[in-house]
Short mmCIF file of C-alpha atoms in Angstrom, two decimals:
data_model
loop_
_atom_site.label_atom_id
_atom_site.label_comp_id
_atom_site.label_asym_id
_atom_site.label_seq_id
_atom_site.Cartn_x
_atom_site.Cartn_y
_atom_site.Cartn_z
CA MET A 1 2.18 1.86 -86.38
CA ALA A 2 3.93 1.39 -83.02
CA ILE A 3 7.54 1.68 -84.24
CA TYR A 4 8.48 5.30 -84.87
CA THR A 5 11.59 6.30 -86.77
CA LYS A 6 14.14 8.52 -85.09
CA GLU A 7 12.80 11.55 -86.96
CA GLU A 8 9.15 10.76 -86.15
CA ALA A 9 9.96 10.25 -82.48
CA LYS A 10 11.89 13.51 -82.23
CA GLN A 11 9.07 15.43 -83.86
CA LEU A 12 6.57 14.16 -81.27
CA LEU A 13 8.93 14.75 -78.35
CA ASP A 14 9.70 18.30 -79.50
CA LYS A 15 5.98 18.98 -79.82
CA ALA A 16 5.39 17.89 -76.23
CA LEU A 17 8.28 20.03 -74.97
CA SER A 18 6.92 23.03 -76.85
CA TYR A 19 3.82 23.00 -74.62
CA SER A 20 5.81 22.95 -71.39
CA LYS A 21 5.74 25.88 -68.95
CA ALA A 22 7.57 23.99 -66.17
CA GLU A 23 11.09 24.69 -64.95
CA THR A 24 12.17 21.36 -66.45
CA CYS A 25 10.36 18.82 -68.58
CA GLU A 26 11.32 15.32 -69.68
CA VAL A 27 9.36 13.24 -72.19
CA ASN A 28 9.75 9.52 -72.84
CA LEU A 29 8.21 7.78 -75.85
CA THR A 30 8.07 4.00 -76.32
CA GLY A 31 6.39 1.57 -78.67
CA ASN A 32 6.43 -2.07 -79.68
CA ASN A 33 5.00 -4.60 -82.10
CA SER A 34 4.74 -7.99 -80.43
CA GLY A 35 3.53 -11.43 -81.47
CA ASN A 36 3.23 -14.70 -79.58
CA ILE A 37 2.08 -18.30 -79.68
CA ARG A 38 1.39 -20.56 -76.72
CA TYR A 39 0.79 -24.32 -76.71
CA ALA A 40 0.03 -26.93 -74.06
CA ARG A 41 -0.98 -30.60 -74.07
CA ASN A 42 0.46 -30.79 -77.61
CA THR A 43 -2.08 -28.24 -78.89
CA VAL A 44 -1.85 -24.54 -79.64
CA SER A 45 -3.97 -22.73 -77.08
CA THR A 46 -3.48 -19.04 -77.89
CA ALA A 47 -1.80 -16.82 -80.45
CA GLY A 48 -1.81 -13.09 -80.76
CA TYR A 49 -0.31 -9.86 -82.02
CA GLN A 50 -0.39 -6.39 -80.54
CA ASN A 51 1.14 -2.97 -81.00
CA ASN A 52 1.38 -0.29 -78.35
CA GLN A 53 2.81 3.16 -77.93
CA ASN A 54 3.07 5.28 -74.81
CA MET A 55 4.27 8.74 -73.85
CA VAL A 56 5.32 9.74 -70.32
CA ILE A 57 5.66 13.43 -69.47
CA GLN A 58 7.49 14.52 -66.32
CA SER A 59 7.34 18.16 -65.28
CA SER A 60 9.10 19.77 -62.34
CA PHE A 61 9.07 22.99 -60.37
CA GLY A 62 12.05 22.96 -58.08
CA ASN A 63 12.01 19.53 -56.40
CA ARG A 64 8.30 19.01 -57.01
CA VAL A 65 7.55 16.52 -59.77
CA GLY A 66 4.40 15.50 -61.62
CA VAL A 67 3.92 12.78 -64.23
CA ALA A 68 1.22 12.16 -66.83
CA THR A 69 0.96 9.37 -69.40
CA LEU A 70 -0.94 9.04 -72.65
CA ASP A 71 -1.24 6.86 -75.73
CA GLU A 72 -3.12 9.29 -77.97
CA PHE A 73 -0.78 11.66 -79.77
CA THR A 74 -3.03 14.41 -81.12
CA ASP A 75 -1.91 17.97 -80.42
CA GLU A 76 -4.80 18.45 -78.00
CA ALA A 77 -4.07 15.23 -76.08
CA ILE A 78 -0.35 16.01 -75.73
CA ALA A 79 -1.02 19.59 -74.60
CA ARG A 80 -3.56 18.34 -72.05
CA ALA A 81 -1.12 15.76 -70.66
CA VAL A 82 1.67 18.34 -70.33
CA LYS A 83 -0.68 20.65 -68.43
CA THR A 84 -1.81 17.78 -66.17
CA SER A 85 1.79 16.90 -65.31
CA GLU A 86 2.43 20.54 -64.38
CA GLU A 87 -0.67 20.73 -62.19
CA LEU A 88 0.35 17.54 -60.40
CA ALA A 89 3.89 18.84 -59.88
CA LYS A 90 2.59 21.97 -58.14
CA LEU A 91 0.56 19.78 -55.78
CA ALA A 92 3.31 17.24 -55.10
CA PRO A 93 5.52 17.23 -51.99
CA GLU A 94 9.17 18.04 -52.52
CA ASN A 95 11.39 15.13 -53.56
CA PRO A 96 14.75 15.60 -51.81
CA GLU A 97 16.42 13.16 -54.23
CA PHE A 98 15.17 14.76 -57.43
CA MET A 99 17.88 15.26 -60.04
CA PRO A 100 17.32 17.74 -62.87
CA PRO A 101 17.39 16.31 -66.39
CA LEU A 102 20.77 15.85 -68.06
CA GLY A 103 21.94 18.02 -70.92
CA PRO A 104 22.95 16.66 -74.36
CA GLN A 105 24.84 13.35 -74.24
CA GLU A 106 26.91 11.31 -76.69
CA TYR A 107 25.87 7.70 -77.21
CA GLY A 108 27.39 4.79 -79.07
CA GLU A 109 25.49 2.99 -81.80
CA SER A 110 23.03 0.36 -80.62
CA LYS A 111 23.24 -3.13 -82.12
CA GLU A 112 19.96 -4.52 -80.78
CA PHE A 113 17.73 -4.35 -83.86
CA PHE A 114 17.47 -7.16 -86.45
CA GLU A 115 15.08 -7.31 -89.40
CA SER A 116 14.99 -11.11 -89.06
CA THR A 117 13.07 -10.69 -85.81
CA ALA A 118 11.04 -7.63 -86.75
CA LYS A 119 9.54 -9.45 -89.76
CA ILE A 120 8.47 -12.64 -87.92
CA SER A 121 5.05 -13.76 -89.17
CA PRO A 122 2.22 -15.89 -87.75
CA ASP A 123 3.39 -18.70 -90.05
CA TYR A 124 6.85 -18.54 -88.47
CA ARG A 125 5.37 -18.88 -84.97
CA ALA A 126 3.10 -21.74 -86.06
CA ASP A 127 6.10 -23.55 -87.57
CA VAL A 128 8.03 -23.26 -84.28
CA ALA A 129 5.08 -24.78 -82.42
CA THR A 130 4.64 -27.56 -84.99
CA LYS A 131 8.31 -28.54 -84.84
CA SER A 132 8.02 -28.75 -81.07
CA ILE A 133 4.67 -30.54 -80.77
CA GLU A 134 5.05 -33.20 -83.47
CA PRO A 135 8.40 -34.64 -82.27
CA ALA A 136 7.04 -34.66 -78.71
CA ARG A 137 3.92 -36.55 -79.72
CA ALA A 138 6.04 -39.07 -81.63
CA LYS A 139 8.08 -39.79 -78.46
CA ASP A 140 5.02 -40.12 -76.17
CA VAL A 141 5.83 -36.75 -74.61
CA THR A 142 3.59 -33.74 -73.99
CA ALA A 143 4.85 -30.27 -74.91
CA ALA A 144 3.99 -26.91 -73.35
CA GLY A 145 5.77 -23.88 -74.79
CA PHE A 146 5.64 -20.15 -75.35
CA LEU A 147 7.25 -18.01 -78.06
CA ASN A 148 7.18 -14.22 -77.95
CA ASP A 149 8.84 -11.89 -80.42
CA SER A 150 8.91 -8.11 -80.45
CA ALA A 151 10.27 -5.06 -82.23
CA ASN A 152 10.62 -2.05 -79.96
CA PHE A 153 11.74 1.55 -79.85
CA SER A 154 12.38 4.03 -77.06
CA ALA A 155 13.17 7.73 -77.22
CA MET A 156 13.53 10.56 -74.74
CA ALA A 157 14.05 14.30 -74.86
CA ASN A 158 14.12 17.04 -72.26
CA SER A 159 14.10 20.79 -71.85
CA ASN A 160 17.87 20.81 -71.28
CA GLY A 161 18.56 19.66 -74.84
CA LEU A 162 19.00 15.90 -74.45
CA PHE A 163 17.68 13.54 -77.12
CA ALA A 164 18.13 9.76 -77.23
CA TYR A 165 16.69 7.07 -79.50
CA ASN A 166 17.01 3.30 -79.71
CA GLN A 167 15.47 0.41 -81.63
CA SER A 168 15.62 -3.22 -80.53
CA THR A 169 14.24 -6.66 -81.30
CA ARG A 170 13.92 -9.74 -79.10
CA LEU A 171 12.73 -13.34 -79.34
CA ASP A 172 12.06 -15.43 -76.22
CA PHE A 173 11.19 -19.12 -76.19
CA THR A 174 10.63 -21.63 -73.40
CA VAL A 175 9.33 -25.18 -73.60
CA THR A 176 8.63 -27.87 -71.01
CA MET A 177 8.35 -31.51 -72.09
CA ARG A 178 6.68 -34.07 -69.82
CA THR A 179 6.64 -37.81 -70.45
CA ASN A 180 3.11 -39.14 -70.61
CA ASP A 181 3.77 -41.57 -67.76
CA GLY A 182 4.29 -38.51 -65.52
CA THR A 183 7.79 -39.44 -64.36
CA GLY A 184 10.06 -37.36 -66.62
CA SER A 185 10.41 -33.66 -67.37
CA GLY A 186 12.73 -31.59 -69.56
CA TRP A 187 12.97 -27.85 -70.15
CA VAL A 188 14.83 -25.42 -72.40
CA THR A 189 14.95 -21.64 -72.70
CA ARG A 190 16.26 -19.58 -75.59
CA ASP A 191 16.46 -15.84 -76.22
CA VAL A 192 18.04 -13.88 -79.07
CA ASN A 193 17.91 -10.46 -80.68
CA ASP A 194 18.51 -11.98 -84.13
CA ALA A 195 15.92 -14.62 -85.06
CA ASP A 196 18.38 -16.15 -87.54
CA LEU A 197 20.28 -17.49 -84.51
CA PHE A 198 17.20 -19.31 -83.13
CA ASN A 199 16.42 -22.95 -83.82
CA GLY A 200 13.20 -23.99 -82.11
CA ALA A 201 13.38 -27.59 -83.33
CA GLU A 202 16.87 -28.02 -81.83
CA ALA A 203 15.76 -26.51 -78.51
CA SER A 204 12.68 -28.75 -78.36
CA ALA A 205 14.74 -31.84 -79.16
CA ILE A 206 16.97 -31.12 -76.15
CA ALA A 207 13.95 -30.75 -73.87
CA ILE A 208 12.42 -34.01 -75.20
CA ASP A 209 15.69 -35.84 -74.59
CA LYS A 210 15.92 -34.45 -71.06
CA ALA A 211 12.36 -35.59 -70.34
CA LEU A 212 13.00 -39.12 -71.59
CA GLN A 213 16.29 -39.39 -69.69
CA SER A 214 14.75 -38.15 -66.44
CA ARG A 215 12.06 -40.84 -66.18
CA ASN A 216 11.84 -42.91 -63.01
CA ALA A 217 14.30 -40.82 -61.01
CA LYS A 218 16.01 -42.39 -58.01
CA ALA A 219 16.38 -40.82 -54.60
CA ILE A 220 19.85 -40.15 -53.21
CA GLU A 221 20.81 -38.63 -49.88
CA PRO A 222 20.97 -34.84 -49.58
CA GLY A 223 24.36 -33.35 -48.75
CA LYS A 224 27.27 -31.53 -50.33
CA TYR A 225 27.99 -32.59 -53.90
CA THR A 226 30.12 -31.58 -56.84
CA VAL A 227 27.65 -30.15 -59.34
CA ILE A 228 27.71 -29.17 -62.99
CA LEU A 229 25.38 -26.20 -63.36
CA GLU A 230 23.96 -25.50 -66.77
CA PRO A 231 23.89 -21.73 -67.45
CA ALA A 232 20.12 -21.58 -66.95
CA ALA A 233 20.63 -23.07 -63.48
CA SER A 234 23.13 -20.46 -62.28
CA GLU A 235 21.90 -17.36 -64.13
CA GLN A 236 19.32 -16.35 -61.52
CA LEU A 237 21.71 -16.86 -58.60
CA LEU A 238 24.31 -14.74 -60.37
CA GLY A 239 21.67 -12.13 -61.17
CA ASN A 240 20.74 -11.93 -57.50
CA MET A 241 24.41 -11.43 -56.67
CA PHE A 242 24.60 -8.68 -59.26
CA GLY A 243 21.89 -6.81 -57.37
CA SER A 244 24.40 -6.26 -54.58
CA PHE A 245 26.64 -4.15 -56.84
CA ASN A 246 24.67 -1.12 -55.72
CA ALA A 247 26.81 1.55 -54.09
CA ARG A 248 23.98 3.05 -52.05
CA THR A 249 22.79 -0.14 -50.37
CA ALA A 250 26.43 -1.05 -49.72
CA ASP A 251 27.24 2.36 -48.22
CA GLU A 252 24.15 2.18 -46.04
CA GLY A 253 25.09 -1.25 -44.68
CA ARG A 254 22.16 -3.02 -46.33
CA SER A 255 23.82 -5.51 -48.67
CA PHE A 256 26.47 -8.15 -49.08
CA MET A 257 28.78 -5.45 -50.47
CA SER A 258 28.70 -3.65 -47.12
CA LYS A 259 31.90 -4.06 -45.13
CA GLU A 260 31.61 -4.88 -41.45
CA GLY A 261 32.30 -1.72 -39.46
CA GLY A 262 31.46 0.57 -42.40
CA GLY A 263 32.46 1.09 -46.00
CA THR A 264 32.11 -1.26 -48.96
CA LYS A 265 33.94 -4.23 -50.45
CA LEU A 266 35.07 -2.23 -53.48
CA GLY A 267 38.62 -3.37 -54.29
CA GLU A 268 38.33 -6.59 -52.26
CA LYS A 269 38.72 -10.12 -53.62
CA ILE A 270 35.47 -11.93 -52.88
CA VAL A 271 35.50 -14.94 -55.23
CA ASP A 272 37.86 -17.22 -57.17
CA GLU A 273 40.42 -15.29 -59.23
CA ARG A 274 39.12 -16.95 -62.41
CA VAL A 275 35.83 -15.06 -62.08
CA ASN A 276 35.52 -12.09 -64.44
CA ILE A 277 32.14 -10.44 -64.87
CA TYR A 278 31.48 -7.33 -66.93
CA SER A 279 28.69 -5.60 -68.84
CA ASP A 280 28.87 -4.35 -72.41
CA PRO A 281 25.89 -3.04 -74.41
CA ASN A 282 27.83 -3.60 -77.64
CA HIS A 283 28.62 -7.29 -77.11
CA PRO A 284 27.53 -9.02 -80.36
CA LEU A 285 25.81 -11.95 -78.60
CA VAL A 286 23.97 -9.95 -75.91
CA PRO A 287 23.54 -6.40 -77.25
CA ALA A 288 21.72 -3.90 -75.05
CA SER A 289 20.70 -0.26 -75.07
CA VAL A 290 23.55 2.25 -75.06
CA TRP A 291 21.59 4.61 -72.77
CA ASN A 292 19.41 4.13 -69.71
CA GLY A 293 16.19 5.61 -68.38
CA ALA A 294 18.03 8.57 -66.89
CA GLY A 295 19.54 9.40 -70.28
CA GLN A 296 23.02 8.33 -69.22
CA ALA A 297 25.37 6.74 -71.74
CA VAL A 298 26.04 3.07 -70.92
CA LYS A 299 29.45 1.65 -71.78
CA ARG A 300 31.53 -1.44 -71.06
CA MET A 301 32.18 -1.82 -67.34
CA ASP A 302 34.12 -4.37 -65.27
CA TRP A 303 32.32 -5.47 -62.10
CA LEU A 304 34.44 -8.43 -60.98
CA LYS A 305 37.99 -8.73 -62.31
CA ASP A 306 40.18 -11.65 -61.20
CA GLY A 307 37.68 -12.15 -58.38
CA VAL A 308 38.03 -8.55 -57.17
CA VAL A 309 35.14 -6.05 -56.95
CA LYS A 310 36.10 -3.36 -59.48
CA ASN A 311 33.01 -1.14 -59.58
CA LEU A 312 29.72 -0.44 -57.86
CA ALA A 313 26.76 1.26 -59.54
CA TYR A 314 26.06 4.84 -58.47
CA SER A 315 22.80 6.58 -59.31
CA ARG A 316 23.12 10.26 -60.18
CA TYR A 317 21.76 11.25 -56.77
CA TRP A 318 24.01 8.95 -54.77
CA ALA A 319 27.06 9.93 -56.81
CA LYS A 320 26.33 13.59 -55.97
CA GLU A 321 26.02 12.71 -52.27
CA LYS A 322 29.36 10.89 -52.32
CA GLY A 323 31.18 13.32 -54.58
CA VAL A 324 31.96 10.74 -57.28
CA GLU A 325 31.04 10.21 -60.93
CA PRO A 326 27.77 8.32 -61.58
CA VAL A 327 28.14 4.70 -62.69
CA PRO A 328 25.03 3.45 -64.54
CA PHE A 329 23.59 0.09 -63.58
CA PRO A 330 24.46 -2.64 -66.12
CA GLN A 331 22.13 -3.56 -68.99
CA ASN A 332 23.51 -7.11 -69.22
CA GLY A 333 25.86 -9.47 -67.40
CA ILE A 334 28.73 -11.31 -69.10
CA MET A 335 30.72 -13.89 -67.17
CA GLU A 336 33.86 -15.12 -68.89
CA GLY A 337 34.11 -18.88 -69.31
CA GLY A 338 36.49 -21.49 -70.63
CA ASP A 339 36.77 -23.93 -73.52
CA ALA A 340 35.23 -26.99 -71.85
CA SER A 341 31.96 -28.29 -73.27
CA LEU A 342 29.26 -29.87 -71.13
CA GLU A 343 30.37 -33.27 -72.38
CA ASP A 344 33.97 -32.50 -71.39
CA MET A 345 32.91 -31.54 -67.89
CA ILE A 346 30.82 -34.68 -67.44
CA LYS A 347 33.72 -36.88 -68.62
CA ASP A 348 35.99 -35.19 -66.08
CA THR A 349 33.65 -35.82 -63.14
CA LYS A 350 34.16 -38.89 -60.97
CA LYS A 351 31.05 -38.31 -58.86
CA GLY A 352 28.61 -35.45 -59.12
CA ILE A 353 25.22 -34.07 -60.11
CA LEU A 354 24.14 -32.38 -63.35
CA VAL A 355 21.55 -29.62 -62.76
CA THR A 356 19.43 -28.39 -65.66
CA ARG A 357 17.55 -25.67 -63.85
CA LEU A 358 16.90 -24.01 -60.48
CA TRP A 359 13.58 -22.41 -59.65
CA TYR A 360 11.44 -20.95 -56.85
CA ILE A 361 14.55 -19.19 -55.55
CA ARG A 362 14.06 -17.15 -52.37
CA SER A 363 16.41 -15.11 -50.20
CA VAL A 364 17.41 -16.55 -46.83
CA ASP A 365 20.06 -14.03 -45.71
CA PRO A 366 20.72 -10.86 -47.77
CA GLN A 367 23.94 -10.14 -45.88
CA THR A 368 25.55 -13.40 -47.02
CA LEU A 369 23.51 -13.79 -50.23
CA LEU A 370 22.23 -17.15 -49.03
CA TYR A 371 19.38 -18.45 -51.17
CA THR A 372 17.12 -21.48 -51.18
CA GLY A 373 15.25 -23.10 -54.04
CA LEU A 374 14.69 -26.33 -55.94
CA THR A 375 16.14 -28.22 -58.88
CA ARG A 376 13.75 -29.02 -61.70
CA ASP A 377 13.27 -30.51 -65.18
CA GLY A 378 16.22 -32.88 -65.32
CA THR A 379 18.64 -33.64 -62.47
CA PHE A 380 21.14 -36.45 -63.05
CA PHE A 381 23.75 -38.42 -61.12
CA ILE A 382 27.21 -38.59 -62.68
CA GLU A 383 29.64 -41.41 -61.92
CA ASN A 384 33.02 -42.11 -63.52
CA GLY A 385 32.52 -39.58 -66.28
CA LYS A 386 29.06 -40.71 -67.37
CA ILE A 387 25.45 -39.88 -66.53
CA LYS A 388 24.43 -42.94 -64.53
CA HIS A 389 20.73 -42.25 -63.86
CA PRO A 390 18.20 -39.48 -63.16
CA ILE A 391 17.71 -38.46 -59.54
CA LYS A 392 14.85 -36.88 -57.63
CA ASN A 393 14.91 -33.15 -57.23
CA PHE A 394 16.55 -31.41 -54.29
CA ARG A 395 16.05 -28.30 -52.25
CA PHE A 396 19.28 -26.35 -52.04
CA ASN A 397 20.68 -23.72 -49.66
CA GLU A 398 23.56 -21.93 -51.32
CA SER A 399 25.19 -18.54 -51.86
CA PRO A 400 26.56 -17.51 -55.26
CA ILE A 401 29.58 -16.14 -53.39
CA ILE A 402 30.35 -19.55 -51.88
CA MET A 403 29.58 -21.13 -55.25
CA LEU A 404 32.10 -18.89 -57.02
CA ASN A 405 34.72 -19.65 -54.38
CA ASN A 406 34.25 -23.39 -54.94
CA LEU A 407 34.80 -23.35 -58.70
CA GLU A 408 36.50 -26.34 -60.26
CA THR A 409 35.91 -25.70 -63.98
CA LEU A 410 34.52 -22.90 -66.13
CA GLY A 411 33.00 -24.08 -69.40
CA GLN A 412 31.63 -22.55 -72.56
CA GLN A 413 29.29 -19.55 -72.42
CA VAL A 414 25.59 -19.69 -73.26
CA ARG A 415 23.14 -16.80 -73.61
CA VAL A 416 20.41 -16.87 -70.95
CA ASN A 417 17.89 -14.05 -70.49
CA GLY A 418 20.08 -11.49 -72.21
CA ASN A 419 23.22 -12.50 -70.29
CA LEU A 420 26.22 -14.70 -71.13
CA ILE A 421 26.81 -17.39 -68.51
CA PRO A 422 29.27 -20.33 -68.68
CA TYR A 423 28.74 -23.92 -67.67
CA MET A 424 30.22 -24.28 -64.19
CA LYS A 425 31.53 -27.20 -62.22
CA VAL A 426 31.36 -26.44 -58.50
CA ARG A 427 32.34 -28.51 -55.47
CA ASP A 428 30.45 -28.76 -52.17
CA PHE A 429 27.11 -27.42 -53.43
CA THR A 430 24.64 -27.83 -50.56
CA PHE A 431 21.45 -29.84 -51.05
CA THR A 432 19.35 -29.93 -47.88
CA SER A 433 16.36 -32.17 -48.64
CA LEU A 434 14.58 -34.19 -51.33
CA SER A 435 11.58 -33.09 -53.38
CA ASP A 436 9.13 -35.58 -54.90
CA ALA A 437 8.02 -33.11 -57.57
CA VAL A 438 9.04 -34.08 -61.11
#
């Protein structure tokens, strides 16, 4: 059994701590039950189920730290691992950034666990694959998809009296549909904590439709275009931007959040005033853990408010160096949107491009957050409020900062990879060259 109850986890953690002779000791315990099914060429290729559990013991003497891991939880094995971590700590060089474990903390109640996901069966996974493969085959389309579901727990305790516990569930699904003539491709991703919110047949139908619509794409000239970005297209660019909300890299002059001449952009307006981004572990659509790996409580936090940088994340060490309170890194990203649907945004576009997805994204200039990458799996030309025809894929060179300063419309939010991202209509998005890849 890989999922331990709160009481079972605490009993094991206390046992490990009881063997400790170090100045401080921290023990982390994790486990998961996970199932999956994979299909390609309209045929299931693999399916599996696994359960794992793992314990990590960190011992310290002064600033010297040693770590040992194990997955066998007999008394003898735990005692041996604790001793090993202590021996390693005594041999380790000093870590000048070591922070002693926190004392007892107060956490909110996590909302990540759902029985609907924890009880998913092999029959459920097979049904998802069937309802993806059969409609594809009927439309002369080939499906390739992957479904993974998991139930998880994590717990930690230390010699200073801290104890934390969390349970979570997650379902992730992606599918690519290719027309059998090789000219069209569609793709969809879905992720939920609650399996009752997932509809694999609906997701597959969207990907099939995208594939059929994208056949025989036409080439148009690269340049600056008004684009409608589906949430899956912008999520990774926004995630890369979020990585700059790190106080240390900003203070050290190593990120976009570094101000020229010294200091950070905290308190500065950097994007359109309609942009509001925050994190909240208790959001009902994107719940996350209420504590992090350092044992810190994670709460709702504004990062961009009315286009202004409101907070930067401070690790415990960097907060001590700067004489401020630590600010934990976010567990999710939520960007506020508007009421417009995708259909509304298309109808309101005289000339533009609809982008399903961006991929193969690479950094060009970290100081300006300039990235390059490619469109994929359904790119369409819009004219006079209608999708006129599919177009060949582009390479783009764009910064999420420029993108968020060129906003025309914010649409409805969609969950992508544990985040909430709206549809966005953006002017002057830069496409630099064509790609023949479908």
